[in-house]
mmCIF file of C-alpha atoms in Angstrom:
data_model
loop_
_atom_site.group_PDB
_atom_site.id
_atom_site.type_symbol
_atom_site.label_atom_id
_atom_site.label_comp_id
_atom_site.label_asym_id
_atom_site.label_seq_id
_atom_site.Cartn_x
_atom_site.Cartn_y
_atom_site.Cartn_z
ATOM 1 C CA MET A 1 341.744 171.387 90.738
ATOM 2 C CA SER A 2 342.151 172.942 94.165
ATOM 3 C CA ASP A 3 346.123 172.129 93.337
ATOM 4 C CA ASN A 4 346.376 173.641 90.056
ATOM 5 C CA PRO A 5 347.275 177.396 89.159
ATOM 6 C CA LYS A 6 344.241 179.079 87.705
ATOM 7 C CA ARG A 7 344.950 180.797 84.656
ATOM 8 C CA ALA A 8 343.767 183.751 82.617
ATOM 9 C CA ILE A 9 342.175 182.473 78.969
ATOM 10 C CA PRO A 10 342.433 185.664 76.727
ATOM 11 C CA THR A 11 339.502 186.321 74.763
ATOM 12 C CA GLU A 12 340.565 185.143 71.134
ATOM 13 C CA GLU A 13 341.964 182.179 72.726
ATOM 14 C CA ALA A 14 339.025 180.993 74.389
ATOM 15 C CA GLU A 15 337.142 181.660 71.031
ATOM 16 C CA ALA A 16 339.578 179.305 69.200
ATOM 17 C CA MET A 17 339.001 176.411 72.210
ATOM 18 C CA LEU A 18 335.709 176.992 72.444
ATOM 19 C CA GLN A 19 335.483 176.079 68.473
ATOM 20 C CA CYS A 20 337.719 173.571 68.906
ATOM 21 C CA LEU A 21 335.225 172.050 71.315
ATOM 22 C CA ARG A 22 332.590 172.542 68.867
ATOM 23 C CA SER A 23 334.384 171.011 65.940
ATOM 24 C CA LEU A 24 334.822 167.822 68.623
ATOM 25 C CA VAL A 25 331.277 167.341 68.931
ATOM 26 C CA GLN A 26 329.802 167.956 65.249
ATOM 27 C CA THR A 27 332.425 166.894 62.997
ATOM 28 C CA GLU A 28 330.877 163.521 61.067
ATOM 29 C CA PRO A 29 332.546 160.252 61.365
ATOM 30 C CA LYS A 30 333.203 158.705 57.726
ATOM 31 C CA GLY A 31 330.185 156.614 58.174
ATOM 32 C CA PHE A 32 326.842 156.210 60.053
ATOM 33 C CA HIS A 33 328.229 152.636 61.660
ATOM 34 C CA HIS A 34 328.100 151.058 64.507
ATOM 35 C CA PRO A 35 328.298 147.430 65.131
ATOM 36 C CA HIS A 36 324.869 147.180 67.367
ATOM 37 C CA MET A 37 323.422 149.957 65.560
ATOM 38 C CA LYS A 38 321.329 149.560 61.678
ATOM 39 C CA ALA A 39 323.140 152.426 59.813
ATOM 40 C CA ILE A 40 320.658 155.687 58.547
ATOM 41 C CA SER A 41 320.307 154.978 54.724
ATOM 42 C CA ASP A 42 318.625 157.912 53.856
ATOM 43 C CA PRO A 43 319.538 160.656 57.229
ATOM 44 C CA PHE A 44 318.036 163.589 55.424
ATOM 45 C CA GLY A 45 315.056 161.988 53.218
ATOM 46 C CA ALA A 46 312.172 163.017 55.734
ATOM 47 C CA ALA A 47 313.239 166.297 56.272
ATOM 48 C CA LEU A 48 313.703 167.269 52.490
ATOM 49 C CA SER A 49 310.443 165.546 51.875
ATOM 50 C CA ALA A 50 309.092 167.965 54.626
ATOM 51 C CA LEU A 51 310.799 170.844 52.632
ATOM 52 C CA GLU A 52 309.556 170.074 49.136
ATOM 53 C CA LYS A 53 306.029 169.730 50.732
ATOM 54 C CA PHE A 54 306.793 173.220 52.139
ATOM 55 C CA HIS A 55 307.230 174.383 48.839
ATOM 56 C CA VAL A 56 304.178 172.841 47.259
ATOM 57 C CA PRO A 57 301.327 174.914 46.486
ATOM 58 C CA ALA A 58 297.826 173.416 47.113
ATOM 59 C CA ALA A 59 295.843 173.294 44.404
ATOM 60 C CA THR A 60 292.359 174.547 44.401
ATOM 61 C CA ASP A 61 290.803 170.914 44.208
ATOM 62 C CA GLY A 62 292.909 170.500 47.647
ATOM 63 C CA THR A 63 295.350 168.386 45.764
ATOM 64 C CA SER A 64 299.001 169.494 45.553
ATOM 65 C CA GLU A 65 301.485 169.666 42.856
ATOM 66 C CA SER A 66 304.985 169.315 42.573
ATOM 67 C CA VAL A 67 307.003 172.218 41.932
ATOM 68 C CA GLY A 68 309.793 169.834 40.376
ATOM 69 C CA GLY A 69 313.437 169.464 40.985
ATOM 70 C CA GLY A 70 312.649 166.729 43.823
ATOM 71 C CA ARG A 71 314.949 164.182 44.499
ATOM 72 C CA ASP A 72 314.029 160.231 43.820
ATOM 73 C CA PHE A 73 313.528 158.927 47.343
ATOM 74 C CA SER A 74 312.817 155.568 46.069
ATOM 75 C CA SER A 75 316.535 154.526 46.114
ATOM 76 C CA LYS A 76 319.500 154.982 48.585
ATOM 77 C CA PRO A 77 320.833 158.582 47.990
ATOM 78 C CA SER A 78 324.444 159.066 47.152
ATOM 79 C CA ASP A 79 327.066 160.933 49.316
ATOM 80 C CA THR A 80 326.736 163.660 47.110
ATOM 81 C CA GLU A 81 322.777 163.884 47.320
ATOM 82 C CA GLN A 82 322.959 163.905 50.962
ATOM 83 C CA ARG A 83 325.373 166.522 51.199
ATOM 84 C CA GLU A 84 322.979 168.610 48.901
ATOM 85 C CA SER A 85 320.124 167.880 50.763
ATOM 86 C CA GLU A 86 321.185 168.992 54.039
ATOM 87 C CA GLU A 87 322.766 172.339 52.539
ATOM 88 C CA LYS A 88 319.073 172.885 50.936
ATOM 89 C CA LEU A 89 318.029 172.008 54.805
ATOM 90 C CA MET A 90 320.164 174.780 55.994
ATOM 91 C CA GLU A 91 319.562 177.179 53.521
ATOM 92 C CA PHE A 92 315.806 176.785 54.585
ATOM 93 C CA GLU A 93 316.861 177.536 58.386
ATOM 94 C CA GLN A 94 318.882 180.559 57.286
ATOM 95 C CA GLN A 95 316.099 181.719 55.391
ATOM 96 C CA THR A 96 313.639 181.475 58.220
ATOM 97 C CA TRP A 97 315.949 182.826 60.632
ATOM 98 C CA ASP A 98 316.312 185.933 58.531
ATOM 99 C CA LEU A 99 312.727 186.599 57.993
ATOM 100 C CA TYR A 100 312.201 186.029 61.921
ATOM 101 C CA GLN A 101 314.721 189.190 62.150
ATOM 102 C CA LEU A 102 316.900 187.007 65.215
ATOM 103 C CA GLU A 103 320.197 188.350 65.787
ATOM 104 C CA GLY A 104 323.549 186.706 66.141
ATOM 105 C CA PRO A 105 324.578 183.584 63.787
ATOM 106 C CA LEU A 106 321.964 180.999 62.984
ATOM 107 C CA ASP A 107 321.196 178.802 66.260
ATOM 108 C CA HIS A 108 319.306 175.887 65.213
ATOM 109 C CA THR A 109 317.918 175.439 68.675
ATOM 110 C CA ARG A 110 316.650 178.610 68.853
ATOM 111 C CA LEU A 111 314.979 178.853 65.783
ATOM 112 C CA LEU A 112 313.190 175.988 66.333
ATOM 113 C CA GLU A 113 311.916 177.600 69.851
ATOM 114 C CA GLU A 114 311.154 180.503 67.995
ATOM 115 C CA CYS A 115 308.594 178.681 65.307
ATOM 116 C CA LYS A 116 307.152 176.672 67.823
ATOM 117 C CA VAL A 117 306.203 179.943 69.809
ATOM 118 C CA ARG A 118 304.821 181.496 66.534
ATOM 119 C CA ALA A 119 302.915 178.194 65.917
ATOM 120 C CA GLN A 120 301.391 178.523 69.265
ATOM 121 C CA ARG A 121 299.738 181.808 68.406
ATOM 122 C CA GLY A 122 298.033 180.644 65.341
ATOM 123 C CA ASP A 123 300.538 181.464 62.680
ATOM 124 C CA HIS A 124 299.671 179.169 59.969
ATOM 125 C CA GLU A 125 302.929 179.491 58.033
ATOM 126 C CA ALA A 126 304.904 179.349 61.127
ATOM 127 C CA GLU A 127 303.508 175.645 61.646
ATOM 128 C CA ARG A 128 304.512 174.528 58.098
ATOM 129 C CA ARG A 129 307.831 175.867 58.941
ATOM 130 C CA LEU A 130 308.072 174.066 62.010
ATOM 131 C CA GLU A 131 307.145 170.864 60.357
ATOM 132 C CA VAL A 132 310.042 171.080 58.259
ATOM 133 C CA LEU A 133 312.535 172.799 61.065
ATOM 134 C CA ASP A 134 311.223 169.782 63.640
ATOM 135 C CA THR A 135 311.775 167.036 61.016
ATOM 136 C CA PHE A 136 315.339 168.292 60.587
ATOM 137 C CA HIS A 137 315.974 168.432 64.397
ATOM 138 C CA ASP A 138 315.068 164.715 64.448
ATOM 139 C CA THR A 139 317.302 164.134 61.414
ATOM 140 C CA ARG A 140 320.237 165.754 63.534
ATOM 141 C CA ARG A 141 319.105 163.935 66.719
ATOM 142 C CA GLN A 142 319.350 160.611 64.757
ATOM 143 C CA ILE A 143 322.826 161.084 63.292
ATOM 144 C CA ARG A 144 323.902 162.256 66.561
ATOM 145 C CA ALA A 145 322.799 159.040 67.933
ATOM 146 C CA HIS A 146 324.896 157.079 65.516
ATOM 147 C CA ARG A 147 327.860 158.475 66.030
ATOM 148 C CA TRP A 148 330.766 156.907 67.798
ATOM 149 C CA LYS A 149 334.135 157.202 66.298
ATOM 150 C CA LEU A 150 336.231 159.851 67.807
ATOM 151 C CA PRO A 151 337.265 162.535 65.148
ATOM 152 C CA PRO A 152 341.199 162.386 64.762
ATOM 153 C CA ASN A 153 342.160 166.168 66.347
ATOM 154 C CA HIS A 154 342.075 165.578 69.854
ATOM 155 C CA LEU A 155 342.487 168.586 72.435
ATOM 156 C CA GLU A 156 345.748 169.748 73.427
ATOM 157 C CA TRP A 157 345.411 172.255 76.711
ATOM 158 C CA GLN A 158 347.846 174.903 76.841
ATOM 159 C CA ASP A 159 349.640 176.668 79.427
ATOM 160 C CA LEU A 160 348.600 180.388 80.419
ATOM 161 C CA PRO A 161 349.762 182.775 83.160
ATOM 162 C CA GLU A 162 348.824 182.354 86.143
ATOM 163 C CA VAL A 163 346.039 184.551 87.727
ATOM 164 C CA THR A 164 345.985 185.414 90.994
ATOM 165 C CA PRO A 165 342.297 186.087 92.746
ATOM 166 C CA ASP A 166 340.718 190.040 92.310
ATOM 167 C CA PRO A 167 340.390 191.172 96.178
ATOM 168 C CA ARG A 168 337.808 193.402 94.803
ATOM 169 C CA VAL A 169 335.738 190.646 92.958
ATOM 170 C CA GLN A 170 336.358 188.669 96.477
ATOM 171 C CA ALA A 171 334.684 191.466 98.623
ATOM 172 C CA THR A 172 331.920 192.813 96.361
ATOM 173 C CA LEU A 173 330.392 189.357 94.449
ATOM 174 C CA GLY A 174 331.556 186.754 96.703
ATOM 175 C CA PRO A 175 329.309 187.392 99.942
ATOM 176 C CA HIS A 176 326.654 187.840 97.450
ATOM 177 C CA LEU A 177 326.436 184.658 95.429
ATOM 178 C CA TRP A 178 325.057 181.278 96.253
ATOM 179 C CA ALA A 179 325.654 178.117 94.658
ATOM 180 C CA LEU A 180 324.412 174.301 94.057
ATOM 181 C CA LEU A 181 326.632 171.838 92.792
ATOM 182 C CA ILE A 182 325.648 168.492 91.671
ATOM 183 C CA GLY A 183 328.157 165.952 90.274
ATOM 184 C CA ASN A 184 326.976 162.633 89.220
ATOM 185 C CA ASN A 185 329.207 159.415 88.535
ATOM 186 C CA ASN A 186 328.192 156.643 90.266
ATOM 187 C CA TYR A 187 325.365 155.440 87.827
ATOM 188 C CA PRO A 188 324.580 151.483 88.337
ATOM 189 C CA GLN A 189 324.911 151.803 84.077
ATOM 190 C CA SER A 190 327.373 153.261 82.384
ATOM 191 C CA PRO A 191 329.219 155.332 85.468
ATOM 192 C CA LEU A 192 331.251 158.450 84.756
ATOM 193 C CA LYS A 193 334.563 159.447 86.090
ATOM 194 C CA GLY A 194 334.662 162.779 85.763
ATOM 195 C CA SER A 195 331.498 164.482 87.073
ATOM 196 C CA VAL A 196 332.345 164.566 90.758
ATOM 197 C CA ASN A 197 335.731 166.498 89.940
ATOM 198 C CA ASP A 198 333.945 169.370 87.959
ATOM 199 C CA SER A 199 331.659 169.882 90.900
ATOM 200 C CA LEU A 200 334.626 170.005 93.159
ATOM 201 C CA ALA A 201 336.363 171.951 90.892
ATOM 202 C CA TRP A 202 333.266 174.829 90.878
ATOM 203 C CA LYS A 203 333.443 174.739 94.734
ATOM 204 C CA SER A 204 337.055 175.404 94.893
ATOM 205 C CA TYR A 205 336.770 178.328 92.115
ATOM 206 C CA LEU A 206 333.857 179.748 94.262
ATOM 207 C CA ILE A 207 335.899 179.596 97.551
ATOM 208 C CA GLU A 208 339.207 180.592 96.152
ATOM 209 C CA PHE A 209 338.982 183.082 93.473
ATOM 210 C CA LEU A 210 335.404 184.680 94.035
ATOM 211 C CA GLY A 211 335.321 184.515 97.736
ATOM 212 C CA VAL A 212 332.405 182.809 98.204
ATOM 213 C CA PRO A 213 331.588 181.686 101.784
ATOM 214 C CA GLU A 214 331.515 177.939 101.942
ATOM 215 C CA SER A 215 328.239 178.145 104.092
ATOM 216 C CA HIS A 216 326.700 179.409 100.771
ATOM 217 C CA ILE A 217 327.722 176.649 98.578
ATOM 218 C CA THR A 218 325.191 173.352 98.233
ATOM 219 C CA HIS A 219 327.807 170.460 97.222
ATOM 220 C CA ILE A 220 326.091 167.046 96.222
ATOM 221 C CA GLN A 221 327.679 163.879 94.713
ATOM 222 C CA ASP A 222 325.692 160.930 93.484
ATOM 223 C CA ALA A 223 322.525 162.449 93.841
ATOM 224 C CA ASN A 224 319.820 160.578 93.385
ATOM 225 C CA ARG A 225 316.232 162.274 92.181
ATOM 226 C CA LYS A 226 314.700 162.922 95.574
ATOM 227 C CA THR A 227 318.307 164.627 96.910
ATOM 228 C CA MET A 228 318.357 167.006 93.421
ATOM 229 C CA VAL A 229 315.266 168.024 93.636
ATOM 230 C CA THR A 230 315.030 168.928 97.171
ATOM 231 C CA ALA A 231 318.326 170.874 97.155
ATOM 232 C CA LEU A 232 316.413 173.191 94.578
ATOM 233 C CA TYR A 233 313.558 173.667 96.715
ATOM 234 C CA ASP A 234 316.009 174.209 99.433
ATOM 235 C CA LEU A 235 317.472 177.371 97.543
ATOM 236 C CA ARG A 236 313.793 178.737 97.154
ATOM 237 C CA ASP A 237 313.398 178.475 100.795
ATOM 238 C CA ASN A 238 316.466 179.957 102.001
ATOM 239 C CA GLY A 239 315.630 183.230 103.702
ATOM 240 C CA GLU A 240 319.291 184.448 103.687
ATOM 241 C CA ILE A 241 318.884 184.726 100.152
ATOM 242 C CA LYS A 242 318.272 188.298 99.001
ATOM 243 C CA GLU A 243 317.096 190.688 96.252
ATOM 244 C CA GLY A 244 320.565 191.557 94.766
ATOM 245 C CA ASP A 245 322.536 188.499 95.353
ATOM 246 C CA HIS A 246 323.278 185.673 92.338
ATOM 247 C CA ILE A 247 322.874 181.994 92.312
ATOM 248 C CA LEU A 248 324.879 179.645 90.616
ATOM 249 C CA PHE A 249 323.400 176.203 89.542
ATOM 250 C CA ALA A 250 326.039 173.652 88.134
ATOM 251 C CA TYR A 251 325.056 170.045 87.261
ATOM 252 C CA ALA A 252 327.640 167.965 86.078
ATOM 253 C CA GLY A 253 326.692 164.333 84.801
ATOM 254 C CA HIS A 254 324.441 162.192 82.238
ATOM 255 C CA GLY A 255 321.787 163.788 80.719
ATOM 256 C CA ALA A 256 318.608 162.397 78.480
ATOM 257 C CA SER A 257 316.142 163.746 75.628
ATOM 258 C CA TYR A 258 312.810 162.616 75.254
ATOM 259 C CA ASP A 259 310.979 163.042 71.734
ATOM 260 C CA ALA A 260 308.099 165.634 72.524
ATOM 261 C CA LYS A 261 305.978 163.719 69.716
ATOM 262 C CA ARG A 262 305.960 160.855 71.596
ATOM 263 C CA TYR A 263 305.781 162.566 75.356
ATOM 264 C CA SER A 264 303.454 165.643 74.122
ATOM 265 C CA PHE A 265 300.077 166.309 75.996
ATOM 266 C CA GLU A 266 298.844 168.419 72.937
ATOM 267 C CA ASN A 267 298.177 167.188 69.347
ATOM 268 C CA ASP A 268 299.220 170.355 67.475
ATOM 269 C CA ILE A 269 302.400 170.699 65.994
ATOM 270 C CA GLY A 270 303.575 173.643 68.154
ATOM 271 C CA HIS A 271 303.609 171.703 71.100
ATOM 272 C CA ARG A 272 304.717 168.622 69.527
ATOM 273 C CA ALA A 273 307.760 169.645 68.186
ATOM 274 C CA GLY A 274 311.657 169.559 69.446
ATOM 275 C CA SER A 275 312.032 167.740 72.580
ATOM 276 C CA ILE A 276 312.038 167.445 76.062
ATOM 277 C CA GLU A 277 315.911 167.531 78.046
ATOM 278 C CA ALA A 278 316.158 165.749 81.362
ATOM 279 C CA LEU A 279 319.172 165.693 84.054
ATOM 280 C CA CYS A 280 319.702 162.156 85.257
ATOM 281 C CA PRO A 281 319.762 161.249 89.009
ATOM 282 C CA VAL A 282 321.248 158.370 89.926
ATOM 283 C CA ASP A 283 318.840 156.199 90.387
ATOM 284 C CA ARG A 284 317.216 156.863 87.325
ATOM 285 C CA GLY A 285 314.971 153.873 86.154
ATOM 286 C CA LEU A 286 315.668 151.874 89.429
ATOM 287 C CA HIS A 287 312.418 149.850 91.026
ATOM 288 C CA ASP A 288 312.022 150.763 94.579
ATOM 289 C CA GLY A 289 308.079 150.587 94.259
ATOM 290 C CA GLY A 290 308.300 151.897 91.173
ATOM 291 C CA GLY A 291 310.646 153.198 88.565
ATOM 292 C CA THR A 292 312.760 156.573 89.332
ATOM 293 C CA PRO A 293 312.118 159.074 86.344
ATOM 294 C CA ASP A 294 314.179 161.581 85.407
ATOM 295 C CA ILE A 295 313.871 165.510 85.807
ATOM 296 C CA SER A 296 312.654 167.095 83.332
ATOM 297 C CA ASP A 297 313.537 170.752 81.843
ATOM 298 C CA ARG A 298 310.498 171.928 82.559
ATOM 299 C CA GLU A 299 310.375 170.807 86.541
ATOM 300 C CA VAL A 300 313.965 172.563 86.573
ATOM 301 C CA LEU A 301 312.961 175.930 84.932
ATOM 302 C CA LEU A 302 309.765 176.278 86.858
ATOM 303 C CA ILE A 303 311.435 175.783 90.327
ATOM 304 C CA LEU A 304 314.150 178.570 89.233
ATOM 305 C CA SER A 305 311.044 180.732 88.231
ATOM 306 C CA GLU A 306 309.743 180.456 91.556
ATOM 307 C CA ILE A 307 313.449 181.134 93.097
ATOM 308 C CA HIS A 308 313.528 183.704 90.880
ATOM 309 C CA ASP A 309 309.828 185.239 91.595
ATOM 310 C CA GLN A 310 310.148 185.079 95.578
ATOM 311 C CA THR A 311 313.660 186.536 96.368
ATOM 312 C CA LYS A 312 314.404 188.565 92.821
ATOM 313 C CA VAL A 313 318.069 187.331 92.116
ATOM 314 C CA ASP A 314 319.490 186.529 88.535
ATOM 315 C CA VAL A 315 320.147 182.678 88.274
ATOM 316 C CA THR A 316 323.126 181.361 85.869
ATOM 317 C CA VAL A 317 322.626 176.839 85.075
ATOM 318 C CA VAL A 318 326.004 175.496 83.789
ATOM 319 C CA LEU A 319 325.333 172.335 82.325
ATOM 320 C CA ASP A 320 327.764 169.473 81.514
ATOM 321 C CA CYS A 321 325.764 166.959 80.131
ATOM 322 C CA CYS A 322 324.303 165.889 77.114
ATOM 323 C CA HIS A 323 320.845 166.571 76.304
ATOM 324 C CA SER A 324 320.363 163.887 73.469
ATOM 325 C CA GLY A 325 319.948 160.288 74.116
ATOM 326 C CA GLY A 326 322.329 157.779 72.454
ATOM 327 C CA GLY A 327 324.378 155.793 75.336
ATOM 328 C CA VAL A 328 327.410 156.079 76.671
ATOM 329 C CA ARG A 329 330.421 154.362 74.995
ATOM 330 C CA GLU A 330 333.655 153.721 75.518
ATOM 331 C CA LEU A 331 336.394 155.247 73.112
ATOM 332 C CA GLY A 332 340.025 154.601 72.307
ATOM 333 C CA VAL A 333 341.080 157.851 74.047
ATOM 334 C CA ASP A 334 339.375 157.344 77.130
ATOM 335 C CA LEU A 335 336.999 159.991 76.175
ATOM 336 C CA ARG A 336 333.286 159.587 76.493
ATOM 337 C CA HIS A 337 330.052 161.605 76.362
ATOM 338 C CA ARG A 338 327.814 162.123 78.875
ATOM 339 C CA SER A 339 324.284 160.941 77.626
ATOM 340 C CA PHE A 340 322.032 158.286 78.114
ATOM 341 C CA GLU A 341 318.840 156.617 76.180
ATOM 342 C CA PRO A 342 315.360 157.723 77.198
ATOM 343 C CA LEU A 343 313.771 155.518 79.797
ATOM 344 C CA ILE A 344 311.867 153.564 77.994
ATOM 345 C CA ASP A 345 308.713 152.487 80.356
ATOM 346 C CA PRO A 346 305.674 154.577 79.065
ATOM 347 C CA GLU A 347 304.323 154.631 83.146
ATOM 348 C CA VAL A 348 308.175 155.915 84.137
ATOM 349 C CA VAL A 349 307.950 158.758 81.936
ATOM 350 C CA HIS A 350 304.468 159.934 82.369
ATOM 351 C CA GLN A 351 305.366 159.993 86.157
ATOM 352 C CA MET A 352 308.304 162.215 85.346
ATOM 353 C CA PHE A 353 305.239 164.846 84.739
ATOM 354 C CA VAL A 354 303.543 163.705 87.382
ATOM 355 C CA GLU A 355 306.156 164.041 90.033
ATOM 356 C CA ALA A 356 307.009 167.455 88.837
ATOM 357 C CA ASP A 357 303.617 168.542 89.415
ATOM 358 C CA LYS A 358 302.249 166.645 92.738
ATOM 359 C CA HIS A 359 305.485 167.621 94.595
ATOM 360 C CA PRO A 360 304.875 168.844 98.057
ATOM 361 C CA ARG A 361 306.879 171.561 97.736
ATOM 362 C CA ARG A 362 305.511 173.100 94.780
ATOM 363 C CA ARG A 363 303.326 176.186 94.860
ATOM 364 C CA PRO A 364 299.798 175.563 93.675
ATOM 365 C CA SER A 365 299.742 179.160 91.515
ATOM 366 C CA THR A 366 302.916 177.792 89.832
ATOM 367 C CA ILE A 367 301.983 176.440 85.950
ATOM 368 C CA SER A 368 301.837 172.866 85.537
ATOM 369 C CA VAL A 369 304.795 171.113 83.128
ATOM 370 C CA ARG A 370 301.760 169.429 81.337
ATOM 371 C CA SER A 371 300.004 172.656 80.401
ATOM 372 C CA PRO A 372 299.744 173.586 76.790
ATOM 373 C CA THR A 373 301.107 177.101 77.517
ATOM 374 C CA TRP A 374 303.845 176.458 79.599
ATOM 375 C CA ALA A 375 306.305 176.950 76.860
ATOM 376 C CA SER A 376 304.629 180.025 75.182
ATOM 377 C CA ASP A 377 305.432 183.536 75.330
ATOM 378 C CA THR A 378 302.559 184.001 77.574
ATOM 379 C CA ALA A 379 303.546 182.069 80.221
ATOM 380 C CA ASP A 380 305.352 183.709 83.065
ATOM 381 C CA ILE A 381 308.364 181.502 83.297
ATOM 382 C CA TYR A 382 311.871 183.233 84.523
ATOM 383 C CA ARG A 383 314.318 182.256 81.867
ATOM 384 C CA PRO A 384 317.848 182.017 83.486
ATOM 385 C CA VAL A 385 321.236 182.309 82.158
ATOM 386 C CA LEU A 386 322.119 179.287 80.629
ATOM 387 C CA LEU A 387 325.653 177.873 79.641
ATOM 388 C CA ALA A 388 325.389 174.439 78.046
ATOM 389 C CA ALA A 389 327.895 171.780 77.027
ATOM 390 C CA CYS A 390 326.018 171.466 73.739
ATOM 391 C CA GLN A 391 323.314 171.862 72.260
ATOM 392 C CA ASP A 392 320.215 169.146 72.022
ATOM 393 C CA THR A 393 321.814 167.570 68.889
ATOM 394 C CA GLU A 394 325.008 167.324 70.076
ATOM 395 C CA LEU A 395 327.609 165.775 72.692
ATOM 396 C CA ALA A 396 329.149 166.503 75.790
ATOM 397 C CA TRP A 397 332.263 164.478 76.205
ATOM 398 C CA GLU A 398 334.377 163.955 79.351
ATOM 399 C CA GLU A 399 338.070 163.039 79.933
ATOM 400 C CA PRO A 400 339.304 160.492 82.872
ATOM 401 C CA GLU A 401 339.271 163.466 85.151
ATOM 402 C CA HIS A 402 337.029 166.478 84.013
ATOM 403 C CA GLY A 403 334.389 167.325 81.336
ATOM 404 C CA LEU A 404 336.025 168.851 78.690
ATOM 405 C CA PHE A 405 333.345 171.976 78.919
ATOM 406 C CA THR A 406 334.074 172.534 82.711
ATOM 407 C CA ALA A 407 337.819 172.249 82.178
ATOM 408 C CA ALA A 408 337.459 174.981 79.018
ATOM 409 C CA GLN A 409 336.232 177.418 81.996
ATOM 410 C CA LEU A 410 337.960 176.448 84.994
ATOM 411 C CA GLY A 411 341.327 174.937 83.394
ATOM 412 C CA PRO A 412 342.083 171.336 83.089
#
């Protein structure tokens, strides 16, 4: 990356590029077929059933009565019926988005989180809406897990005018920026090719274009769990970081997603909806006196919250990884996506949360990752600025040399 000229990307072209990336990860293949997977016969059936249940008024005797117009779930739906089912569910999402007066275009992940918070407050209608939204969320994750064919519209990078570093930015921002850069390629199963290059690209950009001193940058390649967590705590305990500084945490590698219904510590829908995302160290699942767990998003958020509480700095997180299980598969044009199936050993998954709470450097005053209120609006948790390659129902792709998300930001 350091040998390539940096190029300015006009706003219009950047938006078009990101839209192209989004179409790459969202486009439906012609069928949910994989030689090693069972096809989804009725992908929207459960979500549509939950939607119809939401619209069914409870009778005085405690039974429910159909409002009519329901679909016959006894047979496999046609393609037209599947499209109509998805449209009904998306319409329900939009109605809920408007009801909650959320700004901007519909973001189904943000909507799910907002509905979870309302349900945790005891809002009964939000609980009922959350049943529908969460089931639809699960549907998206299942469909995503069954995708394996690359859409035919491949990306073509454009040559843009070369940009020279701005001395004013280097003088004002550079000395006040600190960075933790992690790139993981060397996984025993399904190794990646571009993650280390992504982290090197960030390092080059920070030094050459933003004027960040190299001593302010921690760059780690092929990090195990202990190394990754230690590096985050080292940021917290760095006495040179002062109020008014900025921190960048950029991670490139595999990600995984755990169904909150299976791994939640509470029984109510407000805590069991959605998923628990995780970063994957290179030693995940390896047995050295016990399996090594992933690093949950809860653990990362709480460490970043400790950093902010201590230093009052702003933190930006850049994640070029998938946030859903689904396995990595080689593709004909040498593109692959950065996702792992969640670890299946219940003890290892449980250990993911235990290690977060029992880490020797964790502050006793920090809320537990297993607390029922940790994700609610009453929890005092700092929320960093997040730039993610994809949502938890999408894929993050990489070429042989770089992740597409990183390349779109810094240039291929």
